[in-house]
XYZ file of C-alpha atoms in Angstrom:
744
model
C -125.152 134.475 29.066
C -124.652 138.512 28.423
C -122.402 138.792 31.380
C -122.794 142.857 31.380
C -126.830 142.166 31.599
C -128.990 140.742 34.299
C -131.727 137.713 34.508
C -132.695 137.879 37.322
C -136.576 139.080 37.771
C -135.806 140.912 41.022
C -132.149 142.335 39.976
C -132.292 146.418 40.786
C -131.104 148.373 38.328
C -128.560 151.535 38.500
C -131.073 154.206 38.576
C -130.337 157.651 36.225
C -132.258 161.543 38.757
C -132.481 164.044 36.868
C -131.590 167.255 38.497
C -133.558 170.379 38.661
C -132.787 173.055 36.514
C -133.811 176.116 39.035
C -131.037 177.039 41.341
C -132.824 175.962 44.603
C -135.528 173.581 46.141
C -138.703 175.246 47.935
C -137.353 176.963 51.514
C -140.460 175.981 53.076
C -140.036 172.525 51.902
C -136.139 172.114 53.222
C -137.327 174.120 56.825
C -140.756 171.141 56.745
C -138.535 168.174 56.688
C -135.560 169.115 57.751
C -137.290 169.603 61.707
C -137.515 165.386 62.992
C -140.465 164.647 64.357
C -141.346 162.409 67.469
C -141.465 158.688 67.365
C -141.504 155.818 69.447
C -139.291 153.696 68.916
C -139.597 149.677 69.744
C -137.222 149.253 72.693
C -136.110 145.946 72.219
C -132.746 144.460 73.855
C -129.263 144.633 73.005
C -127.889 140.559 73.471
C -125.009 138.979 70.962
C -125.568 135.655 69.728
C -124.261 133.418 71.363
C -123.686 129.434 70.935
C -126.364 127.067 72.878
C -123.307 123.941 73.038
C -122.329 122.458 75.527
C -118.269 123.487 75.970
C -116.527 120.315 73.463
C -113.349 120.418 72.344
C -113.194 117.836 69.075
C -114.732 119.757 66.246
C -115.541 116.163 65.050
C -118.078 116.260 67.948
C -119.193 119.792 66.696
C -119.868 118.446 63.065
C -120.980 115.768 64.305
C -124.451 117.679 65.764
C -124.887 118.485 62.054
C -124.196 115.170 60.205
C -126.192 113.477 62.648
C -126.986 109.870 61.981
C -130.012 110.268 59.777
C -127.551 112.237 57.690
C -124.827 109.911 56.908
C -128.159 107.136 56.298
C -129.059 109.269 53.302
C -125.898 110.315 51.992
C -125.106 106.004 51.832
C -128.609 104.858 50.857
C -128.379 107.282 48.088
C -124.978 106.538 46.997
C -125.691 102.869 47.184
C -128.564 103.490 44.782
C -127.147 105.381 42.310
C -124.169 103.624 41.748
C -126.546 100.344 41.387
C -128.502 101.951 39.306
C -125.904 103.981 37.074
C -124.079 100.177 37.220
C -126.809 98.061 36.048
C -124.778 98.353 31.842
C -121.706 99.843 32.673
C -120.779 99.949 29.300
C -123.595 101.965 27.841
C -123.840 104.181 31.300
C -119.296 104.741 29.645
C -120.181 105.836 26.694
C -123.283 108.219 27.834
C -120.722 109.830 29.532
C -117.766 112.219 27.951
C -115.221 111.986 31.002
C -115.068 108.336 30.681
C -114.323 107.662 26.528
C -111.309 106.249 26.925
C -111.604 102.758 29.174
C -114.874 100.546 29.303
C -113.574 97.946 32.157
C -115.142 98.928 35.120
C -114.416 98.397 38.420
C -115.878 96.677 40.976
C -117.923 98.575 43.567
C -118.459 97.427 46.787
C -121.623 99.333 48.586
C -119.879 102.458 50.591
C -120.372 102.826 54.522
C -120.707 105.827 56.794
C -116.763 105.018 58.337
C -116.028 105.409 54.416
C -118.667 108.710 53.921
C -116.449 110.659 56.990
C -113.228 109.583 55.397
C -114.429 111.112 52.173
C -115.474 114.465 53.654
C -112.650 114.820 55.417
C -111.254 114.048 52.475
C -113.113 117.198 50.747
C -111.943 119.583 52.946
C -108.258 119.118 52.897
C -108.574 119.608 49.531
C -110.197 123.024 50.557
C -106.956 124.073 52.618
C -104.841 122.385 49.736
C -105.198 123.479 46.802
C -103.648 121.544 44.433
C -104.594 121.573 40.233
C -106.040 118.611 40.141
C -107.322 115.661 41.787
C -104.705 112.708 40.492
C -101.772 115.333 42.974
C -102.889 114.788 46.053
C -102.499 110.536 45.613
C -98.422 111.927 44.081
C -95.767 109.828 44.414
C -93.611 112.177 42.890
C -90.593 113.397 44.595
C -91.264 117.067 42.890
C -94.233 117.714 43.265
C -96.144 117.661 46.870
C -96.999 114.471 47.960
C -100.054 114.396 51.168
C -99.544 111.333 53.180
C -102.453 111.312 55.216
C -104.347 111.736 51.980
C -102.549 108.801 50.464
C -102.988 106.741 54.417
C -107.421 107.467 54.636
C -107.835 105.967 50.886
C -106.413 105.064 47.202
C -107.036 107.091 43.567
C -109.671 104.775 42.776
C -111.347 104.216 46.025
C -111.703 108.266 46.344
C -113.011 109.393 42.586
C -115.204 106.108 42.637
C -117.025 107.402 45.928
C -116.979 110.382 44.101
C -118.824 109.325 40.537
C -121.161 108.067 42.517
C -121.852 110.130 44.871
C -125.590 111.250 45.561
C -128.354 113.110 47.966
C -131.191 112.305 46.717
C -133.177 109.519 44.360
C -136.561 108.684 43.043
C -137.504 106.110 44.559
C -137.060 107.207 48.443
C -138.539 111.451 47.681
C -140.773 110.107 45.331
C -143.692 112.373 47.352
C -141.715 116.179 46.927
C -141.648 116.112 43.838
C -144.412 117.042 40.338
C -144.988 113.658 37.982
C -144.416 114.667 35.737
C -142.372 118.260 34.561
C -138.023 117.179 35.844
C -137.148 117.486 38.507
C -135.663 121.060 39.757
C -131.705 121.098 41.334
C -133.030 122.077 44.938
C -135.237 119.599 45.074
C -132.657 117.371 45.274
C -130.955 119.068 47.689
C -134.283 120.527 49.810
C -134.893 116.934 52.409
C -131.351 117.040 53.022
C -132.041 120.516 54.333
C -134.532 119.801 55.804
C -132.747 117.467 58.366
C -130.415 120.078 58.784
C -132.710 123.051 59.364
C -132.988 122.342 62.745
C -130.373 122.124 64.135
C -128.367 125.337 62.049
C -131.510 126.719 64.652
C -131.059 124.475 67.617
C -127.653 124.923 68.358
C -127.060 129.633 68.326
C -129.511 132.269 69.710
C -129.406 134.752 67.796
C -128.919 138.363 68.663
C -130.606 141.451 69.471
C -129.914 142.338 65.666
C -129.853 139.686 62.238
C -130.016 140.387 58.251
C -131.666 139.234 55.454
C -130.278 138.402 51.406
C -129.704 137.011 49.056
C -126.494 135.199 48.197
C -124.837 133.006 44.951
C -124.534 130.180 45.177
C -121.261 130.125 42.027
C -121.888 127.972 38.769
C -121.562 128.459 35.338
C -122.713 125.392 34.157
C -125.545 124.711 31.860
C -128.954 125.084 33.875
C -131.838 126.815 34.118
C -132.197 128.191 37.133
C -129.456 129.592 37.542
C -129.613 133.906 37.167
C -126.669 136.524 36.426
C -126.509 139.358 38.749
C -123.421 141.533 38.294
C -122.636 143.813 40.705
C -122.665 140.085 43.499
C -118.905 139.144 44.035
C -119.829 135.776 42.772
C -122.409 136.900 39.389
C -123.703 134.103 38.145
C -124.800 130.621 40.546
C -127.605 130.534 42.325
C -129.493 132.063 43.972
C -130.001 131.300 47.697
C -132.433 133.778 50.530
C -130.635 133.652 53.443
C -131.021 134.356 57.339
C -127.978 135.625 59.500
C -126.564 136.644 62.175
C -123.264 137.932 61.776
C -121.771 134.832 59.924
C -124.140 132.139 61.100
C -126.810 131.147 58.342
C -129.939 131.123 60.131
C -132.549 129.760 57.886
C -132.477 130.055 53.472
C -135.278 130.008 51.060
C -134.888 128.193 47.644
C -134.582 130.253 44.625
C -135.642 129.040 40.545
C -135.865 132.465 38.363
C -138.539 133.667 36.531
C -141.879 135.048 37.273
C -143.899 132.462 36.885
C -146.752 130.983 39.052
C -144.310 127.941 40.485
C -141.048 130.260 40.117
C -139.152 132.941 42.501
C -138.409 132.638 46.271
C -139.558 128.757 47.211
C -141.805 127.848 50.604
C -144.034 130.912 50.444
C -146.967 130.284 52.357
C -150.034 132.296 50.410
C -150.768 134.369 53.395
C -148.481 137.144 52.126
C -150.350 137.643 48.797
C -153.136 137.682 50.226
C -151.720 140.892 52.626
C -150.725 142.351 49.209
C -147.102 141.625 49.398
C -144.738 141.079 46.732
C -142.753 137.429 47.085
C -139.401 139.809 48.133
C -141.230 141.402 50.623
C -142.479 137.831 51.358
C -138.590 137.061 52.156
C -139.017 139.076 54.922
C -142.058 137.852 56.138
C -141.581 133.971 56.056
C -138.030 133.969 57.105
C -138.817 136.152 60.478
C -141.639 134.054 61.541
C -139.661 130.711 60.964
C -137.404 131.937 63.609
C -138.016 130.950 67.178
C -141.179 132.736 69.290
C -141.704 133.572 65.915
C -138.745 136.339 65.709
C -140.503 138.041 68.415
C -137.781 140.512 70.173
C -134.670 141.062 66.776
C -134.019 143.480 64.341
C -133.706 143.007 60.464
C -131.850 144.874 58.508
C -132.528 144.978 54.951
C -131.585 146.670 51.845
C -133.520 148.324 49.432
C -134.462 144.699 47.505
C -136.633 144.775 50.475
C -137.969 147.786 52.007
C -141.573 148.921 51.509
C -143.610 151.210 54.783
C -146.399 148.079 55.009
C -143.452 145.488 55.998
C -141.932 148.213 58.590
C -145.676 147.990 60.097
C -146.274 144.707 59.286
C -143.272 143.507 61.523
C -143.585 145.893 63.685
C -147.559 144.079 64.926
C -145.236 141.027 65.089
C -143.386 142.926 68.114
C -140.318 142.644 64.964
C -138.085 145.765 64.424
C -136.558 146.690 60.565
C -134.497 149.228 58.922
C -133.905 149.810 56.103
C -132.560 151.620 52.690
C -135.701 152.491 49.931
C -134.820 152.166 46.423
C -137.057 154.351 44.015
C -137.030 152.286 41.101
C -138.504 148.882 40.336
C -137.021 145.188 39.249
C -138.768 143.022 36.536
C -140.846 141.594 38.492
C -142.782 144.157 39.703
C -142.916 145.562 36.461
C -144.811 142.615 35.451
C -146.993 142.128 38.271
C -148.042 146.241 37.764
C -148.843 145.757 33.832
C -150.390 142.251 35.428
C -152.943 144.116 38.074
C -153.386 147.026 35.292
C -155.214 144.759 32.708
C -157.267 143.418 35.140
C -158.286 146.623 36.226
C -158.774 147.384 32.644
C -160.376 144.323 32.121
C -163.015 144.319 35.100
C -163.921 148.555 33.971
C -164.698 147.132 29.885
C -167.286 145.019 31.637
C -170.983 146.703 31.849
C -172.582 146.479 33.731
C -176.301 145.783 33.497
C -178.920 149.118 33.618
C -180.375 148.712 37.051
C -184.526 149.716 37.893
C -184.750 150.479 41.230
C -188.487 149.249 42.469
C -191.436 151.282 43.181
C -192.507 151.071 47.134
C -196.215 151.461 45.686
C -195.921 148.574 43.846
C -195.664 144.667 45.131
C -191.544 143.313 43.799
C -191.850 140.173 42.219
C -189.115 139.184 43.205
C -189.901 139.673 46.991
C -192.377 136.682 48.409
C -196.039 137.780 49.227
C -196.371 138.959 52.725
C -200.090 137.534 53.220
C -198.865 134.362 51.636
C -196.165 131.593 54.150
C -193.123 131.065 53.290
C -190.929 128.642 55.389
C -187.606 130.137 53.279
C -188.527 133.547 55.046
C -186.325 133.944 57.576
C -187.831 134.241 61.587
C -187.717 137.886 62.673
C -186.756 137.490 65.900
C -183.233 135.100 64.958
C -180.727 137.889 63.683
C -179.722 137.948 59.845
C -176.337 136.750 59.400
C -176.052 138.805 56.105
C -177.335 142.261 57.714
C -174.418 143.931 60.493
C -175.132 143.352 63.884
C -177.153 145.304 64.779
C -175.683 145.538 68.906
C -173.002 147.418 66.813
C -174.561 150.148 66.015
C -175.151 153.162 68.316
C -177.926 152.686 71.099
C -179.819 156.269 69.936
C -180.528 155.216 66.592
C -181.991 151.678 67.460
C -184.270 153.440 69.221
C -185.575 156.099 66.369
C -187.583 154.625 64.296
C -186.691 154.809 60.138
C -189.124 154.832 57.186
C -189.223 154.428 53.821
C -190.165 157.551 53.341
C -186.970 159.031 55.981
C -184.858 157.626 53.864
C -185.407 159.195 50.728
C -184.964 162.817 51.763
C -182.678 162.263 55.474
C -181.549 166.048 54.739
C -184.554 167.155 55.132
C -186.436 165.247 57.478
C -183.417 164.654 59.526
C -180.633 167.438 60.549
C -179.009 165.496 62.955
C -175.980 163.927 61.638
C -175.117 161.054 63.422
C -178.434 159.590 62.231
C -178.245 160.751 58.686
C -175.296 158.604 58.627
C -176.497 155.700 59.622
C -179.532 156.198 57.366
C -176.961 156.375 53.484
C -175.243 152.848 55.768
C -178.896 152.208 55.559
C -179.694 152.896 51.810
C -176.410 151.626 50.806
C -177.613 147.782 51.721
C -180.622 148.032 50.204
C -178.876 148.779 47.808
C -176.028 146.281 46.842
C -179.105 143.373 47.960
C -180.840 144.778 45.074
C -177.877 144.398 42.836
C -176.732 141.564 44.239
C -180.286 140.224 43.074
C -180.496 141.576 40.166
C -176.828 140.987 38.507
C -175.812 138.433 36.875
C -172.836 137.836 36.551
C -170.149 136.813 39.649
C -169.698 139.542 42.147
C -165.743 140.741 42.239
C -163.599 140.937 45.485
C -161.278 143.943 45.664
C -157.997 143.398 45.472
C -156.028 145.090 48.124
C -154.100 148.737 47.094
C -150.676 147.926 45.643
C -148.518 150.062 47.397
C -147.639 153.251 45.924
C -143.573 154.133 45.778
C -142.976 151.416 49.147
C -145.257 154.146 50.605
C -142.060 156.570 50.861
C -142.878 160.278 51.463
C -143.260 161.706 48.181
C -141.854 165.323 49.418
C -138.033 162.669 50.713
C -139.182 160.808 46.893
C -138.636 164.177 45.613
C -135.459 165.573 47.112
C -133.748 161.852 46.219
C -134.383 162.822 42.378
C -134.240 166.465 41.817
C -132.433 168.107 44.359
C -129.732 165.693 45.385
C -127.205 168.326 44.122
C -128.827 170.692 45.773
C -128.612 169.758 49.291
C -125.022 170.334 52.515
C -123.546 167.278 53.319
C -124.575 165.611 55.859
C -128.076 167.281 56.076
C -130.726 165.143 57.295
C -134.934 165.414 56.796
C -137.578 163.129 57.629
C -141.542 162.362 58.605
C -144.014 159.924 59.849
C -145.916 157.032 57.948
C -149.761 157.671 57.929
C -149.647 154.739 59.949
C -147.538 157.165 62.626
C -145.559 152.971 62.966
C -142.486 154.041 60.493
C -140.028 156.796 60.842
C -138.987 157.875 56.858
C -135.489 159.430 56.619
C -133.587 161.523 54.007
C -129.751 161.184 54.605
C -127.389 163.578 52.271
C -124.277 161.608 51.934
C -122.012 161.395 48.319
C -126.086 161.754 47.057
C -129.126 160.859 49.335
C -129.630 157.954 51.416
C -133.631 157.004 51.346
C -133.524 154.841 55.277
C -136.707 153.891 56.960
C -136.886 152.962 60.787
C -139.074 151.154 63.187
C -135.742 151.009 65.996
C -133.919 154.550 66.567
C -135.413 158.043 66.521
C -132.780 159.431 64.661
C -131.807 162.521 66.920
C -128.048 160.796 68.313
C -125.443 161.133 66.656
C -122.001 158.547 66.142
C -118.586 160.170 64.960
C -116.435 157.745 62.574
C -113.449 157.894 59.919
C -115.298 158.656 56.812
C -114.111 158.023 53.299
C -113.852 160.850 50.228
C -116.731 159.948 48.113
C -115.462 159.795 44.684
C -117.407 162.685 42.061
C -119.068 164.140 45.415
C -120.459 167.276 44.250
C -119.864 171.098 45.274
C -121.042 169.871 49.001
C -118.624 166.810 49.530
C -115.803 169.038 48.446
C -116.154 172.088 50.894
C -117.117 169.362 53.294
C -113.755 166.879 52.981
C -111.462 169.416 51.041
C -108.092 167.552 50.244
C -108.221 165.255 52.917
C -109.087 161.990 51.633
C -109.943 160.119 55.520
C -112.429 163.670 57.519
C -113.681 162.001 61.040
C -117.397 163.739 60.722
C -120.815 163.040 62.728
C -122.624 160.927 60.929
C -126.549 159.737 61.806
C -126.158 156.939 64.240
C -128.790 154.437 62.928
C -126.174 155.252 59.202
C -123.125 153.351 60.703
C -126.018 150.491 62.619
C -126.559 149.633 59.014
C -123.862 150.151 57.796
C -122.481 147.452 60.544
C -125.337 145.154 61.035
C -126.309 144.746 57.503
C -123.145 142.479 56.812
C -124.188 139.384 58.117
C -125.162 137.238 54.936
C -121.530 139.106 53.509
C -119.658 138.174 56.349
C -121.618 133.938 55.808
C -120.371 134.060 52.475
C -116.920 135.450 52.956
C -116.416 132.614 55.339
C -117.713 129.923 52.973
C -114.747 130.975 50.275
C -112.053 131.369 52.265
C -111.608 127.090 51.412
C -113.676 126.623 49.300
C -113.607 122.682 47.502
C -116.075 123.423 44.685
C -114.687 121.921 41.654
C -115.508 121.713 38.086
C -118.255 118.916 37.638
C -121.394 118.543 35.318
C -123.879 117.888 37.254
C -126.526 120.780 39.080
C -127.341 119.551 42.413
C -123.739 119.682 43.658
C -123.227 123.698 43.456
C -126.059 123.786 46.306
C -124.778 120.921 48.077
C -121.494 121.951 48.009
C -123.425 125.859 49.956
C -124.444 123.532 52.364
C -121.969 121.485 53.425
C -119.424 124.011 53.689
C -122.202 126.477 55.009
C -121.784 123.558 57.802
C -118.751 123.643 58.857
C -118.735 127.497 59.051
C -121.413 127.614 61.349
C -119.884 124.505 63.791
C -116.570 126.592 63.352
C -117.966 129.456 65.057
C -119.906 127.554 67.203
C -115.755 126.522 68.388
C -114.968 129.867 67.727
C -117.170 131.278 70.215
C -116.497 128.362 73.739
C -113.008 130.608 73.351
C -110.724 127.610 71.721
C -109.409 130.106 68.919
C -110.150 133.575 67.856
C -111.332 134.793 64.195
C -107.478 136.807 63.486
C -105.864 133.447 65.270
C -106.850 131.326 62.393
C -109.575 130.062 64.487
C -111.392 129.605 61.369
C -108.656 126.966 59.957
C -107.356 125.689 62.692
C -110.444 124.241 62.873
C -110.766 123.189 59.550
C -107.494 120.988 60.442
C -108.573 119.264 63.167
C -111.833 118.134 61.709
C -110.706 116.747 58.209
C -107.886 114.633 60.496
C -110.780 113.297 62.750
C -113.331 112.020 59.420
C -109.873 110.978 57.717
C -109.220 108.246 60.778
C -113.185 106.743 60.225
C -111.118 105.326 57.328
C -110.560 101.568 57.185
C -106.414 101.953 56.031
C -105.861 102.925 59.943
C -107.001 99.962 61.445
C -104.032 98.148 59.425
C -100.841 96.712 61.063
C -97.974 98.421 60.627
C -96.044 98.706 56.393
C -94.549 95.947 56.694
C -91.140 97.563 54.452
C -92.183 100.763 54.810
C -94.190 100.865 51.776
C -96.832 98.297 51.025
C -99.210 97.868 53.521
C -99.882 94.859 55.768
C -104.221 94.084 55.784
C -105.705 92.958 58.670
C -108.514 90.231 56.363
C -110.300 91.088 59.161
C -111.429 94.324 57.754
C -112.651 92.760 54.511
C -115.354 89.444 55.236
C -118.455 90.271 55.544
C -119.680 87.953 58.870
C -122.490 85.742 59.326
C -123.755 82.541 60.801
C -121.326 80.117 58.783
C -119.369 82.668 57.349
C -120.264 84.673 54.746
C -120.927 81.730 52.367
C -119.517 83.036 49.367
C -117.573 81.531 46.275
C -113.964 81.363 44.944
C -115.039 82.399 41.022
C -114.049 85.169 38.659
C -114.921 88.380 40.127
C -113.104 91.333 37.335
C -111.238 91.379 34.611
C -108.630 94.084 36.308
C -106.627 92.084 38.679
C -105.893 93.088 41.731
C -103.919 92.486 44.929
C -104.708 89.082 47.143
C -105.891 90.129 49.532
C -105.265 87.010 51.970
C -101.281 87.622 50.948
C -100.797 91.220 51.865
C -101.885 89.858 55.482
C -99.797 86.923 55.867
C -96.497 89.659 53.950
C -96.316 87.176 50.909
C -94.246 88.801 47.684
C -95.152 87.830 44.251
C -92.466 85.540 42.784
C -89.306 88.326 41.155
C -90.150 88.990 37.549
C -87.864 88.922 34.389
C -84.092 90.546 35.222
C -84.695 95.388 34.394
C -83.257 95.613 31.039
C -79.394 97.372 30.693
C -80.853 100.773 31.676
C -84.025 100.826 32.135
C -85.816 103.453 34.457
C -87.729 101.673 37.015
C -91.364 102.417 37.637
C -91.790 105.157 39.990
C -94.405 102.895 41.765
C -91.815 100.116 41.569
C -89.206 101.859 43.164
C -87.640 101.812 46.934
C -84.476 102.244 48.616
C -82.337 100.881 50.506
C -79.868 101.937 53.640
C -77.953 102.791 51.134
C -79.634 105.307 49.217
C -79.770 102.056 46.440
C -82.456 102.433 44.238
C -84.888 99.128 43.734
C -87.573 97.027 43.318
C -90.885 96.873 45.464
C -91.906 93.621 46.432
C -95.347 93.142 46.342
C -97.814 90.832 47.235
C -99.296 89.219 44.271
C -102.366 89.910 42.174
C -105.320 88.332 40.218
C -108.577 87.943 39.053
C -110.231 85.485 41.413
C -111.577 86.278 44.285
C -114.962 85.637 46.875
C -118.146 86.702 45.906
C -119.687 87.742 48.438
C -116.770 89.735 50.249
C -115.396 91.178 46.870
C -111.279 90.528 47.805
C -108.781 89.278 45.377
C -107.575 85.821 46.361
C -105.177 83.795 44.678
C -106.903 81.069 42.881
C -104.062 78.533 44.060
C -102.627 77.996 47.674
C -103.666 78.688 51.128
C -105.294 81.890 50.856
C -108.980 80.145 49.984
C -109.134 77.819 52.707
C -107.966 81.113 54.820
C -110.469 83.054 54.290
C -112.974 80.944 54.923
C -111.376 79.968 58.202
C -111.492 83.306 59.278
C -114.792 83.714 58.114
C -116.413 80.872 59.832
C -114.296 81.587 63.178
C -115.709 86.165 63.173
C -119.119 84.037 62.176
C -119.066 81.722 65.615
C -117.703 84.938 67.769
C -120.414 86.827 66.161
C -123.328 84.627 67.040
C -121.244 82.861 70.853
C -121.188 87.424 71.329
C-alpha cells in the first residue's frame, strides 16, 4: 500500500487555489457580504454530559455494566466452540499455521469459564499499563529482568497463551443468520453481534450534553484485509475506519465502514430513507447517528468537519430539532465524483431515448381510445365519486369552481379570460389533460424524476469565490456572511491564514471573544501586518470559531484516551483490531464515568488509577487465588476441589492416559508430596533457572517438585499419579462433593 496516497473514497484531497490576477476584489461584493444578515438561531439549553450510574467506588462494578453476563457468556461459548473446531485435527491445524511449526504436540484443552475470561482480560489490561516487548516476559523468573508477580499468581503462561490463541467472539453456528450465505464474512460482521450487546449500555449510562461531535476514526491494522483504508492525514493512517458519535471523549454510538464505492460498501447500517431524500452516504451517517440518540437527538448540537457539512443537511437537522455547525469545503471526494459521473450517464441515457410523436385528439372527432358516452360502460367512473387520479377539488379556489370552463376557453385562455388566477387554473387543466394523453399513448414506462443534487454543498457562490479567488486580498479577521435560500442556515466566511467557509444554525455570528492566537506559517501580508514580530498575540475572533475549536474534537479526544494504554499486539486475525476497539472503548467509557463521579480527576492520573484497580479486580477471578498458601515459598499447594467436576456419583471418570506430555499430579500438590530426588548433579554444572531456590543462608539448591505423570482423570482432565493413593483420593473427594451438592 502506498503510504502517501489515500485509497479511501471519502478522503478529502487538499485543494490548490489560484488567486485572481486583479489587485482588489469588487468593492460592491465585499460591502454586500460584510453586512451579516439578521438570523434566528436555534435556542438550545446548554448542559454538560454526565453519568447516569449511582455512585460506586468499584471499577469492576462499572465495567460489569457494559460486559454483562450475556457478553461474557457469548465470549465463553464462542471461545470453546472455536477450540473444538480447531482441535479436531491438531497436526493439520498446526501445519497450516507457521507460528506452531516447532511442535506437533498439542496441550490438553480444558473448556474456559467466565472467571478465566475475566482473569484473561485483567492480564490484558495489565499488559497495556506495563508494556514488555514479548509476552513471555510477563512470566519472567530471571532477576535481571522485571518480575510481574501478580500475573504469575493469576494464570500460567501456557494457559494464558492457550486462551489467547482460541479466543473468539463470533461463531458461524451462532450467527449464521447475520451473514450472507455465499460471501466471505467481513471483519465487522464478526464483531457486530458483540457491538449490539454493548451499544445499548453505551447510551444508557451516560447523559450526553448539548454539544456532540461526529467524525471518522482509524483503528490501526497493517495486515492483509480488503477493508483497511489509508488516510495520510490521520495520526493512525492505515487500518479500519469507523464512524463515531462522541461527547467529549465518551463514545455514544458508531457505524462500521467497508472500503469501496459499491452497493454494499461504505458506511454500514444506513437506512434507505436518507438516499431517497437525496443525501450522500457521508451526510446519511450524520442523520443516522443523530436520530438514533435518545429522543431522536432533539435538543443537541452536532459539530461537523468539512466532510459532512452542507446547507441541505443542516436545514434537515433543524427540522428535526437538532442544531448543527461545521466547516465547508470546495473540493470533492472520490465517492462524490463517482456519483456525479453516474448521474450524468443516467441523464444522458434518459435524453437519448426518443419519444414518439404525440398527436393531439381532434375535439370534433371521437377518440377511438375513449369509450362511447352513449353506450353503457361499467369501467367508467361514477361522476358522483371523486377521481383519485385528479387533484382534490376542495384544494382549488372556490371562485374557480363556480366558473364553467369549456374547450374553447382552454384553447385560448388569454383572449377570453383576462383574470390571471383563472388563466393559471386553465393552464393547469391543460397540463393535466396533456399528461393523461401522453401516458395513454406512450409505449415506454415513465421514469420518476430524481431529486436534483445539491451544488457546491449549498454554499453561496459569492462566499466560495472569496476563498477561491480573493483569499490573499482580504485583511485578517474579516467576516462575511449571507443566508441560505430557505433562510434556515447562516453561511459565513472568515479570514484567518486562509478564508474559512462555515455554516451554522445555532449562532448569529455577532459576538466575538478574545483568544491567544499563534501566528500562521507562510501567511500573506495581511497576516504579517496583524501579528508583526509576535509569535503569539491576543486577538478577537468570532465566537463560533472558538466553539468549533473546542467542541469539534469530541471524537479525537476519544481516540486520544484510547491510545494511552493500548493492548494491541501483532496478530493475524482481521477481526481482532475491531474487538480491541470495542474493548478499549468500553474501558475508557467506564473510566470517564468513574472520574465524573468524583473519585479522581483527569489531570490527577484518574484514567491510570482506574485501569490499575480494574486489572487487579479482574485478575482476582482466577482460580489460583483460591489456592492455599505456598508450601516453601515457590510451589503452590493446590486445592483439589477446584479441579473436580461434581456429579451425584462423583466425576464418573476413568484413570487413563490423557496427555503426551507429563504434568504435575494435582493430588500430590494438594497434599504437599514431592518427587523423589533425581540423580546427583554434576560438579560445576549450572542449575536450571526454573528449579533454583535459596535457603536462609542464601545458598542455591534445587526446588522440590511434585511428581509428574501422563495419566489422569478422563472427565476432570487433571493429572494423577498412576501408582499410590492419588486416584483413590480423587474419587473419594469427588463422591463426597457430589453427595454434598445433592443434599444442598
